[in-house]
Amino acid sequence: MPEHAPSRLERRKARTRAALIRAAQALIAEGKTAVPILEITQAADVGMGSFYNHFETKEQLYQAAVEDALDTHGALLDELTTGLDDPAQVFAQSFRLTGRLHRRHPELSKVLLHYGLELATSESGLAPRARRDIEAAVRAGRFTVGDTELAMVTIAGAALGLGHLLHHQPERDDAAATDRVTEDLLRMLGLTAAEAHEICSRPLPALDTTATGPGTAA
Amino acid sequence: MPEHAPSRLERRKARTRAALIRAAQALIAEGKTAVPILEITQAADVGMGSFYNHFETKEQLYQAAVEDALDTHGALLDELTTGLDDPAQVFAQSFRLTGRLHRRHPELSKVLLHYGLELATSESGLAPRARRDIEAAVRAGRFTVGDTELAMVTIAGAALGLGHLLHHQPERDDAAATDRVTEDLLRMLGLTAAEAHEICSRPLPALDTTATGPGTAA
DNA sequence: TTCGTAACTGACGATGTCGTCATCAACGTG
DNA sequence: CACGTTGATGACGACATCGTCAGTTACGAA
């Protein structure tokens, strides 16, 4: 991989690929995963045949779309939690930010929701980051966790449930709901009720609307 | 509805309907929801045309199949938790039994997993039972819950996550895993760590393999 | 037994989707 | 400028699924 200067042709290829991924994410977000390929390419403003230049099957495209969405969100979380020294707060902040994401970037959120629990046990995506953060907190004596793997699926399930609820109850205050669930989870992880509440009351960094599109990671 | 004696013709109709629902549940359990109708009817050992005598669309059949599975499991839970006077134990026992279900009745479990979070917010199915139990425990001063709805989606998410993990890690002890997650959730719900542990150590009623088939409720 | 009805059945035409392929446009190279 | 290569494009044949329908069987009533 001699890190070629991505010459015009490659950039064009990348652009059509990105367009397909974007369209796929939009369709997944609408729950329309069972659409003809032609419809996807039209949504991407790309010729029908172009699809097969990049993917062999619809499922393959969807997989790439989800992977892209996960990378985007994970990178954002990492960026926004650097510099925090309390591992418990890193966890809390990540979770709270993810909760807010459901409203700020509904498309991305819905993509995550659609693939749901598959992602919780997947070895790529958010799972490794979550495991890293939880184990760090355990080592630091902040969390009391009997089984990291079980805690992770519980937390992942809670996150998905929360997102699902937020999408179905648009009138509910997303920040308040997310903070409460985070607080509940911190208690579950061994923090005292008082401390859990305190951590979830701390201010959060702003969640910019610089939604990174596909093409950033691939 | 004069409660007619269900005469032979009606019984036959009910039988083919049940056969279709059974087949649908089996297919959902295998994740094969995108099969031609013909395949469903063959699995049910029923003529192709019969499908349209009972349902108008595949999705309609699946919906009936899920409803049936939920009623079956919910009724079982109610039956096995009657007579308990501590609402916290009712909750714990229901959750522990549901966890064990993932291994005892994988088909039924997978049906629940497939429809996932939809069921957590649905007004029919297990959600009303969960709400009832949680609110009873709160009234009795056993649980400390800020928002019942949020607790419910968290718990539902945890249950789904647990089931998902159990299906993907067959070597894991399902009873131990379930009890630990239950314990975690009880702490989250305000019980002390000691009490949570104690409640999850109590013996459970045997989970008979009298899997009720479709036709019982419909 | 005979007849009417309700449910079952599988074959068939209509419809929709797939994936290929021949062609074309854009780009880089000698 | 001329040629080769890479990617884009959409039309087309192959194939699968759908839902209907005309005919059949099982049942119940007269």
Coordinates of N, CA and C in Angstrom, one line a residue, chain B residues 34 58 69 77 88 106 141 165 183 197 203 210:
Chain B
A34 N -37.7 -14.3 5.1 CA -37.9 -13.9 3.7 C -38.0 -15.1 2.8
K58 N -47.8 -12.2 4.3 CA -46.8 -13.0 5.1 C -46.7 -12.3 6.4
A69 N -46.7 -16.6 20.4 CA -45.6 -16.9 21.2 C -45.5 -16.1 22.5
L77 N -45.3 -17.5 32.6 CA -44.8 -16.7 33.7 C -45.8 -16.4 34.8
A88 N -40.8 -7.9 44.5 CA -39.4 -8.0 43.9 C -39.1 -9.4 43.5
P106 N -35.6 -22.7 22.5 CA -34.9 -21.8 21.6 C -35.8 -21.2 20.5
G141 N -42.8 -0.3 47.9 CA -41.6 0.2 48.5 C -40.4 -0.7 48.3
L165 N -26.8 -13.1 23.6 CA -25.5 -13.7 24.0 C -25.6 -15.2 24.2
E183 N -29.5 -10.1 39.0 CA -29.0 -9.4 40.2 C -28.6 -8.0 39.9
H197 N -28.5 -10.3 45.6 CA -27.8 -11.6 45.5 C -28.7 -12.7 46.1
P203 N -34.4 -20.9 45.0 CA -34.7 -21.9 44.0 C -35.8 -21.5 43.1
T210 N -43.6 -28.5 28.8 CA -45.0 -28.6 28.2 C -45.2 -27.4 27.3

